[in-house]
CSV table of C-alpha atoms and ligand atoms in Angstrom, one decimal:
chain,number,residue,atom,x,y,z
A,1,MET,CA,93.3,99.1,80.5
A,2,THR,CA,93.2,100.3,84.1
A,3,SER,CA,92.7,97.3,86.5
A,4,GLY,CA,90.2,98.1,89.2
A,5,ARG,CA,90.7,95.0,91.3
A,6,SER,CA,91.3,95.8,94.8
A,7,GLY,CA,91.5,92.7,96.9
A,8,GLY,CA,91.4,89.0,96.3
A,9,GLY,CA,88.5,88.5,93.9
A,10,GLY,CA,86.4,85.4,93.7
A,11,ASN,CA,88.6,83.6,91.1
A,12,ALA,CA,89.6,80.1,91.9
A,13,LEU,CA,93.3,80.0,92.6
A,14,ALA,CA,95.3,76.8,91.8
A,15,PRO,CA,97.0,75.4,94.9
A,16,GLU,CA,100.3,75.1,93.0
A,17,LEU,CA,100.3,78.9,92.1
A,18,ALA,CA,99.1,79.8,95.7
A,19,ARG,CA,102.0,77.9,97.2
A,20,ALA,CA,104.5,79.5,94.8
A,21,MET,CA,103.1,83.0,95.6
A,22,LEU,CA,103.2,82.5,99.4
A,23,GLY,CA,106.6,80.6,99.3
A,24,ARG,CA,108.3,83.3,97.4
A,25,MET,CA,106.8,86.2,99.4
A,26,LEU,CA,108.0,84.4,102.6
A,27,ARG,CA,111.4,83.8,101.1
A,28,ILE,CA,111.8,87.5,100.5
A,29,ARG,CA,110.4,88.4,103.9
A,30,LEU,CA,112.5,86.1,105.9
A,31,PHE,CA,115.7,86.5,103.9
A,32,GLU,CA,115.4,90.3,104.4
A,33,GLU,CA,114.6,90.0,108.0
A,34,ALA,CA,117.7,88.0,108.4
A,35,VAL,CA,119.7,90.5,106.5
A,36,ALA,CA,118.4,93.3,108.7
A,37,ASP,CA,119.5,91.4,111.8
A,38,LEU,CA,122.9,90.6,110.4
A,39,LYS,CA,123.3,94.3,109.5
A,40,ALA,CA,122.2,95.5,113.0
A,41,ARG,CA,124.8,93.2,114.6
A,42,ALA,CA,127.4,94.4,112.1
A,43,VAL,CA,128.0,90.8,111.0
A,44,MET,CA,127.3,91.7,107.3
A,45,PRO,CA,129.2,94.6,105.8
A,46,GLY,CA,127.9,97.5,103.6
A,47,ALA,CA,124.6,99.2,102.9
A,48,THR,CA,121.4,97.5,101.7
A,49,HIS,CA,117.9,98.3,100.8
A,50,LEU,CA,115.1,96.1,101.9
A,51,SER,CA,111.7,95.2,100.2
A,52,ILE,CA,109.9,94.2,103.3
A,53,GLY,CA,106.2,95.2,102.7
A,54,GLN,CA,106.6,95.2,98.9
A,55,GLU,CA,106.7,91.4,98.4
A,56,ALA,CA,103.3,91.0,96.6
A,57,ALA,CA,104.3,93.5,94.0
A,58,ILE,CA,107.4,91.6,93.2
A,59,VAL,CA,106.2,88.1,93.4
A,60,GLY,CA,102.9,88.7,91.6
A,61,ALA,CA,104.8,90.2,88.7
A,62,CYS,CA,107.6,87.5,88.6
A,63,LEU,CA,105.3,84.6,88.7
A,64,ALA,CA,103.6,85.9,85.5
A,65,LEU,CA,107.0,85.2,83.7
A,66,ARG,CA,108.3,82.0,82.1
A,67,ASP,CA,111.6,80.6,83.5
A,68,ASP,CA,113.4,81.7,80.4
A,69,ASP,CA,112.2,85.4,80.6
A,70,TYR,CA,114.4,88.2,81.9
A,71,LEU,CA,114.1,90.8,84.6
A,72,THR,CA,116.0,93.9,85.6
A,73,GLY,CA,115.8,95.5,89.1
A,74,THR,CA,116.9,98.5,91.3
A,75,HIS,CA,118.9,99.3,94.3
A,76,ARG,CA,116.1,97.6,96.3
A,77,SER,CA,117.6,94.4,95.0
A,78,HIS,CA,117.2,91.1,96.7
A,79,GLY,CA,113.4,90.6,96.2
A,80,HIS,CA,113.6,90.5,92.3
A,81,PRO,CA,115.8,87.5,91.9
A,82,ILE,CA,114.1,85.8,94.8
A,83,GLY,CA,110.7,86.4,93.3
A,84,LYS,CA,112.0,84.8,90.0
A,85,GLY,CA,113.1,81.7,91.9
A,86,ALA,CA,116.8,82.3,92.8
A,87,ARG,CA,118.6,80.0,95.3
A,88,LEU,CA,119.1,81.8,98.6
A,89,GLY,CA,122.6,80.5,99.4
A,90,PRO,CA,124.6,82.2,96.5
A,91,LEU,CA,122.4,85.3,97.0
A,92,MET,CA,123.2,85.6,100.7
A,93,ALA,CA,126.9,84.9,99.9
A,94,GLU,CA,126.9,87.8,97.5
A,95,LEU,CA,125.7,90.1,100.3
A,96,PHE,CA,128.7,88.9,102.4
A,97,GLY,CA,131.0,89.6,99.4
A,98,LYS,CA,132.1,85.9,99.2
A,99,ALA,CA,133.5,84.0,96.2
A,100,ASN,CA,130.5,81.6,96.3
A,101,GLY,CA,128.1,84.5,95.7
A,102,VAL,CA,126.1,85.0,92.5
A,103,CYS,CA,128.6,87.6,91.3
A,104,LYS,CA,131.6,86.0,93.0
A,105,GLY,CA,131.2,88.6,95.7
A,106,MET,CA,132.0,91.5,93.4
A,107,GLY,CA,128.5,92.9,93.0
A,108,GLY,CA,127.3,93.0,96.6
A,109,SER,CA,123.8,93.9,97.6
A,110,MET,CA,123.2,96.7,95.1
A,111,HIS,CA,124.8,95.3,92.0
A,112,LEU,CA,123.9,91.6,92.0
A,113,ALA,CA,122.6,89.6,89.1
A,114,ASP,CA,121.6,85.9,88.9
A,115,PHE,CA,121.7,84.8,85.3
A,116,SER,CA,120.6,81.3,86.4
A,117,VAL,CA,117.0,82.7,86.8
A,118,GLY,CA,117.3,85.5,84.1
A,119,SER,CA,118.0,88.3,86.5
A,120,LEU,CA,120.2,90.6,84.4
A,121,GLY,CA,121.1,92.9,87.2
A,122,GLU,CA,120.2,95.4,89.9
A,123,SER,CA,121.8,98.9,90.2
A,124,GLY,CA,122.5,101.7,92.6
A,125,ILE,CA,121.8,104.2,89.7
A,126,VAL,CA,118.1,105.0,89.9
A,127,GLY,CA,116.5,104.2,86.5
A,128,GLY,CA,119.8,102.8,85.4
A,129,LEU,CA,118.5,99.4,84.2
A,130,MET,CA,115.5,100.7,82.3
A,131,PRO,CA,117.4,100.9,79.0
A,132,ILE,CA,119.0,97.5,79.7
A,133,ALA,CA,115.5,96.1,79.9
A,134,VAL,CA,114.7,97.7,76.6
A,135,GLY,CA,117.9,96.2,75.1
A,136,ALA,CA,117.0,92.7,76.5
A,137,GLY,CA,113.6,93.1,74.7
A,138,LEU,CA,115.5,94.1,71.5
A,139,SER,CA,117.8,91.2,71.9
A,140,ALA,CA,114.9,88.7,72.2
A,141,ARG,CA,113.3,90.2,69.0
A,142,MET,CA,116.7,90.0,67.1
A,143,ARG,CA,117.3,86.4,68.2
A,144,GLY,CA,113.8,85.5,67.2
A,145,THR,CA,112.7,84.2,70.6
A,146,ASP,CA,109.4,85.1,72.3
A,147,GLN,CA,111.1,86.0,75.6
A,148,VAL,CA,109.9,89.0,77.7
A,149,CYS,CA,111.8,91.3,80.0
A,150,LEU,CA,110.2,92.6,83.2
A,151,CYS,CA,111.6,95.9,84.2
A,152,PHE,CA,111.2,96.9,87.8
A,153,PHE,CA,111.7,100.5,88.9
A,154,GLY,CA,110.6,102.9,91.7
A,155,ASP,CA,108.4,106.0,91.7
A,156,GLY,CA,111.7,107.9,92.1
A,157,ALA,CA,112.7,106.9,88.6
A,158,VAL,CA,109.6,108.2,86.8
A,159,ASN,CA,110.8,111.9,86.5
A,160,GLU,CA,114.1,111.0,85.1
A,161,GLY,CA,114.9,111.3,81.4
A,162,VAL,CA,115.8,107.6,81.1
A,163,PHE,CA,112.1,106.7,82.0
A,164,HIS,CA,110.9,108.7,79.0
A,165,GLU,CA,113.6,107.3,76.7
A,166,SER,CA,113.0,103.8,77.7
A,167,LEU,CA,109.2,103.8,77.4
A,168,ASN,CA,109.2,105.8,74.2
A,169,LEU,CA,111.7,103.4,72.4
A,170,ALA,CA,110.1,100.2,73.7
A,171,ALA,CA,106.7,101.5,72.5
A,172,THR,CA,107.9,102.8,69.2
A,173,TRP,CA,109.6,99.4,68.4
A,174,LYS,CA,106.8,97.3,70.1
A,175,LEU,CA,109.4,95.5,72.2
A,176,PRO,CA,108.5,92.8,74.6
A,177,VAL,CA,109.0,94.7,77.8
A,178,VAL,CA,106.7,95.0,80.9
A,179,PHE,CA,107.5,98.2,82.9
A,180,LEU,CA,106.6,97.5,86.5
A,181,CYS,CA,106.7,100.6,88.9
A,182,GLU,CA,107.0,99.6,92.6
A,183,ASN,CA,105.3,102.8,93.8
A,184,ASN,CA,106.1,102.8,97.5
A,185,GLY,CA,105.2,106.5,97.8
A,186,TYR,CA,108.7,107.7,98.6
A,187,ALA,CA,112.1,108.4,96.9
A,188,MET,CA,114.4,108.3,100.0
A,189,PHE,CA,112.7,110.9,102.2
A,190,THR,CA,110.7,112.7,99.4
A,191,ARG,CA,107.0,112.0,99.0
A,192,HIS,CA,106.1,111.3,95.3
A,193,GLY,CA,103.4,114.0,95.4
A,194,SER,CA,106.0,116.7,96.2
A,195,THR,CA,108.0,116.0,93.0
A,196,SER,CA,105.1,115.2,90.5
A,197,ALA,CA,102.3,117.5,89.5
A,198,ASP,CA,100.2,114.4,88.8
A,199,GLY,CA,100.6,111.3,90.9
A,200,ASP,CA,99.0,109.0,88.4
A,201,ILE,CA,102.0,107.1,87.1
A,202,ALA,CA,100.1,104.4,85.2
A,203,GLY,CA,98.3,107.2,83.4
A,204,ARG,CA,101.5,108.3,81.8
A,205,ALA,CA,101.4,105.2,79.5
A,206,ALA,CA,98.9,107.2,77.3
A,207,GLY,CA,101.7,109.5,76.4
A,208,TYR,CA,103.5,106.5,74.9
A,209,ALA,CA,100.5,104.9,73.3
A,210,MET,CA,100.8,101.8,75.5
A,211,PRO,CA,98.3,100.4,78.0
A,212,GLY,CA,98.7,101.4,81.6
A,213,ALA,CA,97.4,99.6,84.7
A,214,LYS,CA,97.3,100.7,88.3
A,215,VAL,CA,96.9,97.9,90.7
A,216,ASP,CA,96.9,97.3,94.5
A,217,GLY,CA,100.5,96.3,95.1
A,218,GLN,CA,99.6,94.5,98.4
A,219,ASP,CA,97.4,92.1,96.6
A,220,VAL,CA,99.6,89.4,94.9
A,221,GLU,CA,96.8,88.1,92.8
A,222,ALA,CA,95.8,91.6,91.5
A,223,VAL,CA,99.4,92.2,90.5
A,224,HIS,CA,99.7,88.8,88.9
A,225,ASP,CA,96.6,89.3,86.9
A,226,ALA,CA,97.7,92.6,85.5
A,227,VAL,CA,101.2,91.5,84.7
A,228,ARG,CA,100.0,88.3,83.1
A,229,GLU,CA,98.0,90.3,80.7
A,230,ALA,CA,100.9,92.6,80.0
A,231,VAL,CA,103.3,89.6,79.5
A,232,ALA,CA,100.8,88.0,77.0
A,233,ARG,CA,100.6,91.2,75.1
A,234,ALA,CA,104.4,91.6,75.0
A,235,ARG,CA,105.0,88.0,74.0
A,236,SER,CA,102.5,88.2,71.1
A,237,GLY,CA,104.4,91.2,69.6
A,238,LYS,CA,102.0,93.9,70.6
A,239,GLY,CA,104.6,95.8,72.7
A,240,PRO,CA,105.1,97.1,76.2
A,241,THR,CA,102.7,97.9,79.1
A,242,LEU,CA,103.2,100.1,82.1
A,243,VAL,CA,101.9,98.6,85.4
A,244,GLU,CA,102.0,100.7,88.6
A,245,ALA,CA,101.8,98.6,91.7
A,246,VAL,CA,100.9,100.8,94.7
A,247,THR,CA,102.8,99.5,97.8
A,248,TYR,CA,104.8,100.6,100.8
A,249,ARG,CA,108.2,100.0,102.5
A,250,TYR,CA,108.1,99.4,106.2
A,251,CYS,CA,111.9,99.8,106.8
A,252,GLU,CA,113.9,102.9,106.3
A,253,HIS,CA,115.3,103.8,102.8
A,254,SER,CA,118.4,101.7,103.6
A,255,GLU,CA,120.1,99.8,106.4
A,256,PHE,CA,123.5,101.2,107.2
A,257,GLY,CA,123.0,102.7,110.7
A,258,GLY,CA,124.6,105.8,112.1
A,259,MET,CA,122.5,108.2,110.0
A,260,THR,CA,120.2,110.8,111.5
A,261,LEU,CA,117.0,110.6,109.6
A,262,PRO,CA,114.8,113.6,108.7
A,263,THR,CA,111.2,113.4,109.8
A,264,TYR,CA,109.4,112.5,106.6
A,265,ARG,CA,106.5,110.2,107.6
A,266,ASP,CA,104.4,109.4,110.6
A,267,ALA,CA,104.6,106.2,112.6
A,268,ARG,CA,100.8,106.0,112.1
A,269,GLU,CA,101.2,105.8,108.4
A,270,ILE,CA,103.5,102.8,108.7
A,271,GLU,CA,101.0,101.1,111.1
A,272,ASP,CA,98.1,101.7,108.7
A,273,TRP,CA,100.1,100.0,105.8
A,274,ARG,CA,101.0,97.1,108.1
A,275,GLU,CA,97.2,96.5,108.5
A,276,ARG,CA,97.4,95.6,104.8
A,277,ASP,CA,100.5,93.4,105.0
A,278,PRO,CA,100.6,91.5,101.8
A,279,ILE,CA,101.6,88.1,103.3
A,280,ALA,CA,99.0,88.4,106.1
A,281,LEU,CA,96.3,89.4,103.5
A,282,PHE,CA,97.2,86.5,101.3
A,283,GLU,CA,97.4,84.0,104.2
A,284,THR,CA,93.9,85.1,105.4
A,285,ARG,CA,92.5,84.6,101.9
A,286,LEU,CA,94.0,81.2,101.4
A,287,ALA,CA,92.6,80.0,104.7
A,288,SER,CA,89.2,81.4,104.0
A,289,MET,CA,89.1,79.9,100.5
A,290,GLN,CA,90.5,76.6,101.9
A,291,VAL,CA,93.3,76.6,99.4
A,292,LEU,CA,95.9,76.0,102.1
A,293,SER,CA,95.3,75.2,105.8
A,294,ASN,CA,96.9,77.2,108.6
A,295,ALA,CA,99.0,74.2,109.4
A,296,GLU,CA,100.3,73.9,105.9
A,297,MET,CA,101.2,77.6,105.9
A,298,ALA,CA,103.0,77.4,109.2
A,299,ALA,CA,104.9,74.5,107.9
A,300,MET,CA,105.9,76.5,104.8
A,301,ARG,CA,107.1,79.3,107.0
A,302,GLY,CA,109.2,76.8,109.0
A,303,GLU,CA,110.8,75.4,105.8
A,304,VAL,CA,111.6,78.8,104.5
A,305,ALA,CA,113.1,79.8,107.9
A,306,GLU,CA,115.4,76.7,107.5
A,307,GLU,CA,116.3,77.6,104.0
A,308,VAL,CA,117.4,81.1,105.2
A,309,ALA,CA,119.4,79.7,108.0
A,310,ALA,CA,121.1,77.3,105.5
A,311,SER,CA,121.8,80.3,103.2
A,312,ILE,CA,123.7,82.1,106.0
A,313,ALA,CA,125.7,79.0,106.8
A,314,PHE,CA,126.6,78.6,103.1
A,315,ALA,CA,127.6,82.3,102.9
A,316,GLN,CA,129.7,82.2,106.0
A,317,ALA,CA,131.5,79.0,104.8
A,318,GLY,CA,132.5,80.8,101.6
A,319,GLU,CA,136.0,82.0,100.8
A,320,ASP,CA,136.8,85.7,100.3
A,321,PRO,CA,137.6,86.5,96.6
A,322,VAL,CA,141.3,86.5,96.0
A,323,PRO,CA,142.6,89.9,94.8
A,324,SER,CA,143.7,88.6,91.4
A,325,ALA,CA,140.1,87.6,90.7
A,326,LEU,CA,139.4,91.3,90.3
A,327,PHE,CA,140.4,91.1,86.7
A,328,ASP,CA,138.6,87.8,85.8
A,329,CYS,CA,135.4,89.6,85.0
A,330,VAL,CA,136.7,92.7,83.2
A,331,TYR,CA,136.3,93.1,79.4
A,332,GLY,CA,139.3,94.4,77.4
B,401,LIG,C1,120.5,108.7,89.1
B,401,LIG,C2,120.4,108.7,90.6
B,401,LIG,N1,120.0,109.8,91.2
B,401,LIG,C3,119.8,109.8,92.6
B,401,LIG,C4,120.3,108.8,93.3
B,401,LIG,C5,120.2,108.8,94.8
B,401,LIG,N2,119.1,107.9,95.2
B,401,LIG,C6,119.3,106.6,95.6
B,401,LIG,S1,117.9,105.8,96.0
B,401,LIG,C7,117.0,107.1,95.6
B,401,LIG,C8,115.5,107.1,95.7
B,401,LIG,C9,114.9,106.1,94.7
B,401,LIG,O1,113.5,106.1,94.9
B,401,LIG,P1,112.6,105.1,94.2
B,401,LIG,O2,113.0,105.0,92.8
B,401,LIG,O3,111.2,105.4,94.4
B,401,LIG,O4,113.0,103.7,94.8
B,401,LIG,P2,112.8,103.2,96.3
B,401,LIG,O5,114.0,103.6,97.1
B,401,LIG,O6,111.6,103.9,96.8
B,401,LIG,O7,112.6,101.8,96.2
B,401,LIG,C10,117.8,108.2,95.2
B,401,LIG,C11,117.2,109.6,94.9
B,401,LIG,C12,120.9,107.7,92.6
B,401,LIG,N3,121.3,106.6,93.3
B,401,LIG,N4,120.9,107.7,91.3
B,402,LIG,MG1,110.0,104.8,95.9
């Protein structure tokens, strides 16, 4: 199963789904642009990794899930819960380390989770949550539910042992997991092709006897189609699928300033990818298909901007965690 779709096809798109796709991509984009600004002005502490440019891969996949399904993420962490429908206020508060954050301010940007939308966690350990996703799939099986776990990871994780162990076990036990590689071409400053003899990540699925699909990660509908098929397969007990969404990050690996970056990509390359911006592509398609008007889309953008501003106010009004709270969330 290798999806060949490369650009919005002629399928009719329900206005409700179109709104959700655009609204969630805009939430990620505007939330993270605000985070970048807060970091640049040193208003928000710590390091963070932004998904700007990768919104279609995240949202297309998340919208193929049911509300009670699970997801696991990566260090590039905010887009996943937002894609699954998380409220922005508690998420922003978490980035500020406040007690009204999704993890009471103890997870921060890189280690947040939002159980209210099935987000089991994000992690600074590359590939670290892949076995957790397999465990979530096993848990669903043992509890007799038909829930599915969507497992996000980057191209940098695919040459780690944990990738092999996770895909192998999920396939052997036919667990309800969808492996979604956000292939943005780089692991920090290293191009994927310089660490892999074969750049075809989706093709690795054959080694685990599971279907693999390579999709245009800038096309939210193409991602959605591929992941919807994978979710249906997982839910019906047929086991996992590996989906590779080819995408790009516009920003640097992380936002913490003061670091001299090696030269590892051309400005021209970034400009070329911006030509295929996932939000702009989708807005053009919605307008041409007359699914949403330009005025409706502009209004949506305004509403999301207000939501982001409100999330910052919510975060800044939050209390700092009290030191004794450190032990509240510790087992044993
Ligand atoms: C196990 C492990 N090895 C190395 C690192 C250092 N590291 C942090 S992010 C990163 C690159 C990850 O690349 P990718 O998986 O493609 O995700 P992206 O940053 O592109 O979203 C590396 C090597 C780490 N955090 N964990
Ligand atoms: Mg990468």
